Tab-separated table of C-alpha atoms in Angstrom:
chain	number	residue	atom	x	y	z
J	1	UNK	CA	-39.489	114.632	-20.469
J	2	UNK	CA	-39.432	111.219	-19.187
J	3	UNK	CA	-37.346	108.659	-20.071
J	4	UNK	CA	-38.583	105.046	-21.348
J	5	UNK	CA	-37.563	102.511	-19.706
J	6	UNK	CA	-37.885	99.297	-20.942
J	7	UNK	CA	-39.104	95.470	-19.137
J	8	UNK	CA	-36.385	93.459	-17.644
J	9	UNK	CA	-36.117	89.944	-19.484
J	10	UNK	CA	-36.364	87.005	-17.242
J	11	UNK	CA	-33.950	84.189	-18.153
J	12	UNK	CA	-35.555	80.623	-20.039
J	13	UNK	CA	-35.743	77.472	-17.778
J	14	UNK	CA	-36.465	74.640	-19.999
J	15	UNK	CA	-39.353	72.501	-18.393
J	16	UNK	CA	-37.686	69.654	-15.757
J	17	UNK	CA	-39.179	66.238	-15.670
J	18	UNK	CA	-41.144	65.224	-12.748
J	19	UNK	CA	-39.073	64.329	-9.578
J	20	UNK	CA	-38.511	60.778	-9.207
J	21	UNK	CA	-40.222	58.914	-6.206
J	22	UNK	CA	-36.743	57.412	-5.123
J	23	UNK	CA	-33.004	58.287	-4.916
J	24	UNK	CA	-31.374	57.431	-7.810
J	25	UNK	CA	-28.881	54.279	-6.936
J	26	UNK	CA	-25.303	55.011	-6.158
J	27	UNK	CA	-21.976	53.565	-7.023
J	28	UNK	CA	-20.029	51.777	-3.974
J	29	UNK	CA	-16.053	52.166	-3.731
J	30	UNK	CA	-15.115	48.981	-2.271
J	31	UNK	CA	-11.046	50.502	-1.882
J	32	UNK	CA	-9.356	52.816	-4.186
J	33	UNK	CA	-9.416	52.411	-7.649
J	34	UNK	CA	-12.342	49.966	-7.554
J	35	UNK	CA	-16.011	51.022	-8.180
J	36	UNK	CA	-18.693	48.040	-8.591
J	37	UNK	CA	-22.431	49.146	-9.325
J	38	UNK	CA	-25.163	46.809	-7.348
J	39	UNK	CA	-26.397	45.229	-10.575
J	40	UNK	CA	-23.078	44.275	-11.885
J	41	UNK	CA	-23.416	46.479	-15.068
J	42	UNK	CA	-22.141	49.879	-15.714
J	43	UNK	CA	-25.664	51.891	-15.777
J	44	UNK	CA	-27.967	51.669	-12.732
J	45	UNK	CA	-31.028	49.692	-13.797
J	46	UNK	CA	-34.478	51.182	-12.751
J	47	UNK	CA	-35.438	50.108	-8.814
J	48	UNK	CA	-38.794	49.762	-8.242
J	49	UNK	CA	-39.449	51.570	-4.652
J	50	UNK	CA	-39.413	49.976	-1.024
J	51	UNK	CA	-40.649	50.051	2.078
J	52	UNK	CA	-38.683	52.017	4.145
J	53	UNK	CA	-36.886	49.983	6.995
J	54	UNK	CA	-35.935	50.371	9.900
J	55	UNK	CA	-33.787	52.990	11.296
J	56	UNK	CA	-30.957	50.476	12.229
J	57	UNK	CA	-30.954	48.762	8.923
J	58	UNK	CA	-27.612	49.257	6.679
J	59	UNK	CA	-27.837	50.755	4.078
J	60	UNK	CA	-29.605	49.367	0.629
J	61	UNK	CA	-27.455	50.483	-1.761
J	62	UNK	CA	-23.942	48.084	0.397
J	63	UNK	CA	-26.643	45.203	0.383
J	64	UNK	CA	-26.968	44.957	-3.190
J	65	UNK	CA	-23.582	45.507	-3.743
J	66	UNK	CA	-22.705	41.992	-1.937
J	67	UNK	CA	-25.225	40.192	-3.753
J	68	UNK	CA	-23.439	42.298	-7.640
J	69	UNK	CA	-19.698	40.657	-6.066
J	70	UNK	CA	-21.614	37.490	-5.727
J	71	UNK	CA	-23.335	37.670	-9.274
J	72	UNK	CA	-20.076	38.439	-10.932
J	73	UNK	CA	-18.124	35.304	-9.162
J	74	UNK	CA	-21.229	33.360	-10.729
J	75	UNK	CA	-20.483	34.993	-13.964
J	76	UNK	CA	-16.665	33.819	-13.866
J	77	UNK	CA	-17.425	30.780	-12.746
J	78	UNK	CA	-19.593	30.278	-15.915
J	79	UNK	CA	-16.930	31.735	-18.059
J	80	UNK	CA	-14.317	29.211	-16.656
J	81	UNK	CA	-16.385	26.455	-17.753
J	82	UNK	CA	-16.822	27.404	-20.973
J	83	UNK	CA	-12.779	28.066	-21.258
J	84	UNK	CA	-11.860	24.861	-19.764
J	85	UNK	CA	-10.421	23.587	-16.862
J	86	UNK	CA	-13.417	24.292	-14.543
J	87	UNK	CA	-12.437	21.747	-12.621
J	88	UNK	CA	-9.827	23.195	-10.445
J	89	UNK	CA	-10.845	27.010	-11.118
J	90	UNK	CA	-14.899	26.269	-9.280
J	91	UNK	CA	-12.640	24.346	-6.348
J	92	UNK	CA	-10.469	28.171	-5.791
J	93	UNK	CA	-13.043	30.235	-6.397
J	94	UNK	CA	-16.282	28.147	-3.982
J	95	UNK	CA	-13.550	27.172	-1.377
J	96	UNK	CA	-14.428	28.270	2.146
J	97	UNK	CA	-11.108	30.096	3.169
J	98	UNK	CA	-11.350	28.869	6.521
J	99	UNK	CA	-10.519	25.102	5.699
J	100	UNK	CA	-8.204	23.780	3.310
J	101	UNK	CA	-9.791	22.822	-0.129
J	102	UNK	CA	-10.225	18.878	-1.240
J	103	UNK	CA	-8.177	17.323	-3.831
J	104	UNK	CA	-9.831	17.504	-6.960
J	105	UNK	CA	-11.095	13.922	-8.168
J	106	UNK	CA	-8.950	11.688	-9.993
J	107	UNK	CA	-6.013	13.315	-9.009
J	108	UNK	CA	-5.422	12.213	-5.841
J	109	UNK	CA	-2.557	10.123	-5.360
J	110	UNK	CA	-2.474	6.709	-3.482
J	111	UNK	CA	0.196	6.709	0.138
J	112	UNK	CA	-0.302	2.939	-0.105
J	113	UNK	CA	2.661	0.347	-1.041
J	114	UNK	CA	0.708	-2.293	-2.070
J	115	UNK	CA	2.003	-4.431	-5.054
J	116	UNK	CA	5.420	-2.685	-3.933
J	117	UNK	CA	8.531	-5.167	-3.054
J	118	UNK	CA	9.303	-2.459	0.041
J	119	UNK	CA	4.745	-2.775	0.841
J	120	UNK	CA	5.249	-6.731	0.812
J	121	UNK	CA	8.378	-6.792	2.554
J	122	UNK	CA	6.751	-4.440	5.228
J	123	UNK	CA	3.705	-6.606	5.553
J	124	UNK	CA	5.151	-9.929	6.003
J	125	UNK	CA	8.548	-9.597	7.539
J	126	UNK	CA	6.471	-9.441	10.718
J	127	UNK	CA	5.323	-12.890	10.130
J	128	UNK	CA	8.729	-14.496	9.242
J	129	UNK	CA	11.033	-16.209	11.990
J	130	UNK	CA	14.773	-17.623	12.203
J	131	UNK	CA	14.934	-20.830	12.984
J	132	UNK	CA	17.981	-22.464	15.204
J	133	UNK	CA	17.805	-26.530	15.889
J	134	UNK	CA	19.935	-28.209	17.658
J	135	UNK	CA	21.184	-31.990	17.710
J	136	UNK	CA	23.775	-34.040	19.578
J	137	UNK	CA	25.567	-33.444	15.403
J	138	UNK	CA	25.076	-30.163	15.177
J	139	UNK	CA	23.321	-26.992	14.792
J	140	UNK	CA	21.284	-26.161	11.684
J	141	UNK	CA	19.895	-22.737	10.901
J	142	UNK	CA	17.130	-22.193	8.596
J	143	UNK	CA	13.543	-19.641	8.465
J	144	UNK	CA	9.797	-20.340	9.099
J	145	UNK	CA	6.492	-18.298	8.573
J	146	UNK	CA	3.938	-17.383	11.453
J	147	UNK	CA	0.330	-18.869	10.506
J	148	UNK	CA	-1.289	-18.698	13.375
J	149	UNK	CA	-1.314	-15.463	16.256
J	150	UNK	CA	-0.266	-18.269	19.089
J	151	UNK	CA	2.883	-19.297	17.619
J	152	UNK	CA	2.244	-22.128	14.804
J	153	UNK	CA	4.944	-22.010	12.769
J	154	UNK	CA	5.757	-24.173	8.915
J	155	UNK	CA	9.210	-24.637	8.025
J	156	UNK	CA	10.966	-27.452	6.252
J	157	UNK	CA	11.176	-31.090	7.774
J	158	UNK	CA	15.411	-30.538	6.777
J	159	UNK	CA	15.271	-27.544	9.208
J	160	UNK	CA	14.282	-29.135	12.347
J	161	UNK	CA	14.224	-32.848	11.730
J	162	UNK	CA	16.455	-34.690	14.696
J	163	UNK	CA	16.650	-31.443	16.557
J	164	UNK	CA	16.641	-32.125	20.535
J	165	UNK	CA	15.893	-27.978	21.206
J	166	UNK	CA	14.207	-25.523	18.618
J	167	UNK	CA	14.592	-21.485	19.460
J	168	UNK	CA	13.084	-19.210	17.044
J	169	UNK	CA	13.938	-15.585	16.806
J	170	UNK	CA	11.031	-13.521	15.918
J	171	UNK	CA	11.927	-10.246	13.448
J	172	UNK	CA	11.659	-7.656	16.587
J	173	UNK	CA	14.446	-10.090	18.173
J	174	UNK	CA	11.670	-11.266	20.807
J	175	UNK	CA	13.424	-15.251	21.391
J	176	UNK	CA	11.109	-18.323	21.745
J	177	UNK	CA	11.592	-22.159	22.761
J	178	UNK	CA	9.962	-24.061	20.518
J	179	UNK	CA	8.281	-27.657	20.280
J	180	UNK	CA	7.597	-30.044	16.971
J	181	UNK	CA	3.929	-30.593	16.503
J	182	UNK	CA	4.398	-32.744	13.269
J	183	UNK	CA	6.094	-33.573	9.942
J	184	UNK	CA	5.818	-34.743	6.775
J	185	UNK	CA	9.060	-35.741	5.571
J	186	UNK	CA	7.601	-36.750	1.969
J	187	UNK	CA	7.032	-33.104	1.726
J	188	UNK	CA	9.834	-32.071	3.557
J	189	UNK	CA	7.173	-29.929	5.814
J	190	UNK	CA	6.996	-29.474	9.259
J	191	UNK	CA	4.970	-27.676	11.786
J	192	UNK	CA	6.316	-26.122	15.141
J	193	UNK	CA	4.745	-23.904	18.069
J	194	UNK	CA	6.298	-21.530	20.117
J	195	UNK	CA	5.730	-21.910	23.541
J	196	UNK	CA	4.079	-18.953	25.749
J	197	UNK	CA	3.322	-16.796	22.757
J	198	UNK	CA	0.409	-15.104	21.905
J	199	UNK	CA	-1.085	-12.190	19.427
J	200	UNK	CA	1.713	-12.815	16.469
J	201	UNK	CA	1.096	-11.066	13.353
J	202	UNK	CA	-0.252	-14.346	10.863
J	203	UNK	CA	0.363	-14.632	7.499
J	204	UNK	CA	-1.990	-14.694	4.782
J	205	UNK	CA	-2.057	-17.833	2.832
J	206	UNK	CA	-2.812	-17.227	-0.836
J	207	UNK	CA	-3.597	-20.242	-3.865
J	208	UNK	CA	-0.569	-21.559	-5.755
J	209	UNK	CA	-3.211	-22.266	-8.793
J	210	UNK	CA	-3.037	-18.819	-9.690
J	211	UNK	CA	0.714	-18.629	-9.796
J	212	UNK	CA	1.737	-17.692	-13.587
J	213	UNK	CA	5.171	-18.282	-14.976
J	214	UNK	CA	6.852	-14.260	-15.259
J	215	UNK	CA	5.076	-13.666	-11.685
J	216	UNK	CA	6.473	-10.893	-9.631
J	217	UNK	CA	7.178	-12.393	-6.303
J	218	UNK	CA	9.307	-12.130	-2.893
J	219	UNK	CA	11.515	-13.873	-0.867
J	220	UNK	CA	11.986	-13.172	3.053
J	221	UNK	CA	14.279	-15.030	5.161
J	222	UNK	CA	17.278	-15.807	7.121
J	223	UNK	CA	20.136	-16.744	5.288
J	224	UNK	CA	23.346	-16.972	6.937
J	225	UNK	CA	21.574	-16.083	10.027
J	226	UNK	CA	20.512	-12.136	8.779
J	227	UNK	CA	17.227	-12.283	9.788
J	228	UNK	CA	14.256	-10.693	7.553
J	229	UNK	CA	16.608	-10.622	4.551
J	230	UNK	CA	14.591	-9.818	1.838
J	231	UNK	CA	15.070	-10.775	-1.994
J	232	UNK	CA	12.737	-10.515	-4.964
J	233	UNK	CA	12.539	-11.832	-8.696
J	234	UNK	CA	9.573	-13.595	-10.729
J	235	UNK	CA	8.553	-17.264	-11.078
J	236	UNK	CA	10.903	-18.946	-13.728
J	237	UNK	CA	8.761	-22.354	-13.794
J	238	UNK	CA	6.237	-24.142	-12.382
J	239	UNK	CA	5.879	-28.062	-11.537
J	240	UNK	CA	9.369	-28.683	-11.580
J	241	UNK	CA	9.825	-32.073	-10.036
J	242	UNK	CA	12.435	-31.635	-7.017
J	243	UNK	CA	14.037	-34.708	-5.138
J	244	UNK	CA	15.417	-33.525	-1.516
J	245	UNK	CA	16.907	-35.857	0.978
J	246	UNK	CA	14.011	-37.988	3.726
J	247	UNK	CA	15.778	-37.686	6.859
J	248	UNK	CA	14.197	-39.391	9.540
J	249	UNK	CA	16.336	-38.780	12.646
J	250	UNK	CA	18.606	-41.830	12.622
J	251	UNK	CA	19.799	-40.652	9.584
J	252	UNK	CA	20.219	-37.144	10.551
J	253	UNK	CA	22.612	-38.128	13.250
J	254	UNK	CA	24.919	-38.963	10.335
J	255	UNK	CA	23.937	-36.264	7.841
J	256	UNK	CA	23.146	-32.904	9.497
J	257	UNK	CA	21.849	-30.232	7.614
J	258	UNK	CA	24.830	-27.484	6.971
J	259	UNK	CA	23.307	-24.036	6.422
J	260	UNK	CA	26.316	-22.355	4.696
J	261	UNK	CA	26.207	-25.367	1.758
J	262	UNK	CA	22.296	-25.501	1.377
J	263	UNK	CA	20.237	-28.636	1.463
J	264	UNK	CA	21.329	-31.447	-0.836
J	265	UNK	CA	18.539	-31.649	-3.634
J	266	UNK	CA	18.350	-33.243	-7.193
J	267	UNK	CA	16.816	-31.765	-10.574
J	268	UNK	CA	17.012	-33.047	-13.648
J	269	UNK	CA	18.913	-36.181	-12.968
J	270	UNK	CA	21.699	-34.277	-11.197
J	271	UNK	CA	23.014	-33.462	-7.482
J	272	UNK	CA	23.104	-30.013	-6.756
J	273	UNK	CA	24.902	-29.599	-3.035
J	274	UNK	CA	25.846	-32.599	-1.927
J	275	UNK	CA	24.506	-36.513	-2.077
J	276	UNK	CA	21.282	-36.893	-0.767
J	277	UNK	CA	21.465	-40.295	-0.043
J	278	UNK	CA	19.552	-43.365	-0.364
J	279	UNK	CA	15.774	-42.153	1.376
J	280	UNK	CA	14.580	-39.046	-0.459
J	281	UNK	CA	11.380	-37.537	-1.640
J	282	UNK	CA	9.931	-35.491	-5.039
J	283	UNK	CA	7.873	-33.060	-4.739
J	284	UNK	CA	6.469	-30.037	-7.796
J	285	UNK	CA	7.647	-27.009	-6.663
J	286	UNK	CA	7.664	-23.201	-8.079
J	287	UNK	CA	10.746	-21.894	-9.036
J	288	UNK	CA	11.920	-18.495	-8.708
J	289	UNK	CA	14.881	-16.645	-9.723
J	290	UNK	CA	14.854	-14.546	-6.393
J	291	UNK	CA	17.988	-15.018	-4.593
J	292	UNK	CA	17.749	-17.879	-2.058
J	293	UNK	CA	20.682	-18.451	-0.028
J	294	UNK	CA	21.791	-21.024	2.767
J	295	UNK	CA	19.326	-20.427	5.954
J	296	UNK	CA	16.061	-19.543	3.603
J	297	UNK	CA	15.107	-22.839	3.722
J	298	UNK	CA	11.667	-22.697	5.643
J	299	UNK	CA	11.078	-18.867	4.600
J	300	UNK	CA	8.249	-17.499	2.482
J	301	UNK	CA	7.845	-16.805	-1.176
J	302	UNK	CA	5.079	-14.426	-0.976
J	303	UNK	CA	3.497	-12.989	-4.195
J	304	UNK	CA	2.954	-9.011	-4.798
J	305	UNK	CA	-0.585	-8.677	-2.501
J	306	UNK	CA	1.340	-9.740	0.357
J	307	UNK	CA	0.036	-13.937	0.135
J	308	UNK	CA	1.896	-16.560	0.328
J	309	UNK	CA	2.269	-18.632	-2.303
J	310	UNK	CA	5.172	-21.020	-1.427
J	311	UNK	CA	7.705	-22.332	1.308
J	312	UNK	CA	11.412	-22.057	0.164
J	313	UNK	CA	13.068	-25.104	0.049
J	314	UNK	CA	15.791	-25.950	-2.057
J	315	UNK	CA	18.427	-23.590	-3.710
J	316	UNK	CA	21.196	-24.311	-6.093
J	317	UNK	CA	25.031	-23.198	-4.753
J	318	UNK	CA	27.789	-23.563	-7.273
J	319	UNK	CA	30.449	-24.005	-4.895
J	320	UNK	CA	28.787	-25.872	-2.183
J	321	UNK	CA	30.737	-29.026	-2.769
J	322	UNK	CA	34.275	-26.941	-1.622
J	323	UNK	CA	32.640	-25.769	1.741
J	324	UNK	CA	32.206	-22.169	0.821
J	325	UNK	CA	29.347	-20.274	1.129
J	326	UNK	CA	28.418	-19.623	-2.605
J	327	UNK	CA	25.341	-17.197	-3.174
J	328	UNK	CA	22.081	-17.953	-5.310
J	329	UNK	CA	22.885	-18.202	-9.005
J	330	UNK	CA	19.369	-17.637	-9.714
J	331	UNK	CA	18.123	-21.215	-9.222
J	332	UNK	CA	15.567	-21.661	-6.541
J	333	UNK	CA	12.907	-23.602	-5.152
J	334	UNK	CA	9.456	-23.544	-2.996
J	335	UNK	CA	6.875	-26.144	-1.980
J	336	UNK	CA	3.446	-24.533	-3.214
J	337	UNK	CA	1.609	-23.078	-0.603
J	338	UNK	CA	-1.672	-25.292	-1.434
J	339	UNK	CA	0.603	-28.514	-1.161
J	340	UNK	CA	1.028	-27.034	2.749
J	341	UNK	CA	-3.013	-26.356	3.235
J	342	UNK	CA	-4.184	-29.466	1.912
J	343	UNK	CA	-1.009	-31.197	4.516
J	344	UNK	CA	-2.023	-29.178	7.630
J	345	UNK	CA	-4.529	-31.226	9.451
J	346	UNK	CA	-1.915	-34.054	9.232
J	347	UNK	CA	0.640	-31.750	10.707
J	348	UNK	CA	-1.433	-30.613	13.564
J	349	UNK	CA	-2.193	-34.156	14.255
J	350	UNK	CA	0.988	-35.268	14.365
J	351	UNK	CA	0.173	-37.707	11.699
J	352	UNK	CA	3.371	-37.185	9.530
J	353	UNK	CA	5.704	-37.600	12.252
């Protein structure tokens, strides 16, 4: 009898969908622990199909992957704007690493000194002098301001007047003889040139009109023969009427200007410093509360853009009449720089003498 043997079954395959015509795009691992897909999303979108390149070409799915890093530093870019400060987060994400990154706008802030009382003193001690004249009486020390680059000079008339010899220490020490080119004793101005020099730093001459009482300003000097001493305060008054002693030579053989007791001057119907005898002068002048002391006479009073405004001439010392050399109580004086520009021609001519 035979035995019945039945049909093997064949397993079920389900029907598979048609092949696709490309590879199917692959994840790149940048390092460890880091996958990012070419499109920047987290399911591979459908790629239409290319060309194939060349055999040296790199690979297409490491090309797309730069331009998914650069899509998602767009996309945080974006979101930093709309969180805020996208200032300073576009400048650290866009900088090239190979240079240092700019300063974002508004930020930045300014090295210079100007308007500074260290900026103006910087700018213009350059252009400030000592002044030593010397008579057959005496020796008188005072200051002076550079306005021209060959050595013209402005100081007070009291400084030099009488003087037979005139040296003048510049503020790197550099010594110069000096010669009178004119004065103005009704001023009490006078204008000197050193002899021989050439390419001196000039001062800027600013307008007295604008000066306004509360005024920052600055004083440079010598007093008591310290060179470049500098002092600062504001402008207490304006157009105060000043009376100083009008030497004329004859007289300054008998009244010789002493730097440790100031120049003589009258205010308000009183002597401050000594007499000042029977010839004298009035003149408006600014005045400041910045310390002026014996030897400023001549110096600059310079306002806060580095101009100046006014010549230092008369200072109050409390204990001038008992020979000592009393400091500034606050009470100073200064021929307004336009009162000097309007004078100058006359001075250069010799006119005043």
């Amino acid at each position: 009898m035979t035995d019945y043997q039945q049909p093997q079954q064949q397993p079920y395959y389900p029907p598979q969908p048609p092949r696709p015509p490309y590879d199917p795009t692959q994840p790149v691992t940048t390092e460890p622990g880091t996958t990012i897909w070419p499109s920047g999303g987290h399911v591979p979108p459908p790629v239409a199909p290319t060309a194939p390149g060349p055999a040296h070409a790199s690979p297409e799915p490491r090309r797309r992957a730069r331009r998914g890093v650069g899509l998602m530093a767009a996309v945080a870019i974006a979101a930093a704007a709309v969180g805020g400060g996208t200032a300073t987060l576009v400048q650290q994400l866009t900088a090239d690493t190979t240079t240092s990154a700019s300063p974002v706008s508004g930020t930045t802030v300014s090295a210079s000194s100007k308007g500074t009382v260290a900026g103006v003193a910087e700018a213009v001690s350059p252009s400030t002098v000592e002044i030593s004249a010397s008579s057959t009486s005496g020796k008188s020390t005072g200051s002076g301001v550079i306005i021209t680059g060959d050595g013209e000079i402005v100081t007070n008339n009291h400084v030099i007047s009488g003087a037979s010899s005139i040296k003048v220490q510049l503020s790197n020490g550099k010594t110069y003889d000096a010669e009178v080119v004119g004065t103005d004793p009704d001023k009490d101005l006078a204008l000197i040139k050193l002899q021989g020099a050439s390419g001196l730093k000039a001062a800027t001459l600013g307008n007295s009109d604008n000066v306004k009482v509360g005024d920052q300003v600055v004083a440079i000097g010598s007093p008591e023969g310290l060179t470049g001493t500098v002092t600062s305060g504001i402008v207490s008054a304006l157009d105060r009427d000043v009376t100083v002693a009008k030497d004329d030579g004859q007289e300054q053989q008998q009244q010789q200007y002493d730097p440790r007791q100031g120049w003589p001057f009258e205010f308000g119907g009183q002597q401050f410093n000594g007499d000042t005898g029977s010839s004298k002068t009035t003149y408006k002048a600014i005045q400041t509360d910045a310390s002026l002391n014996p030897g400023n006479s001549g110096g600059a009073l310079i306002n806060m853009n580095g101009e100046i405004i006014g010549i230092n001439s008369a200072m109050y010392s409390p204990s001038a009449s008992s020979g000592s050399s009393a400091g500034s109580v606050g009470l100073g004086f200064a021929i307004p720089v336009n009162t000097l520009k309007a004078d100058l021609d006359n001075l250069r001519s010799g006119d005043g003498n």
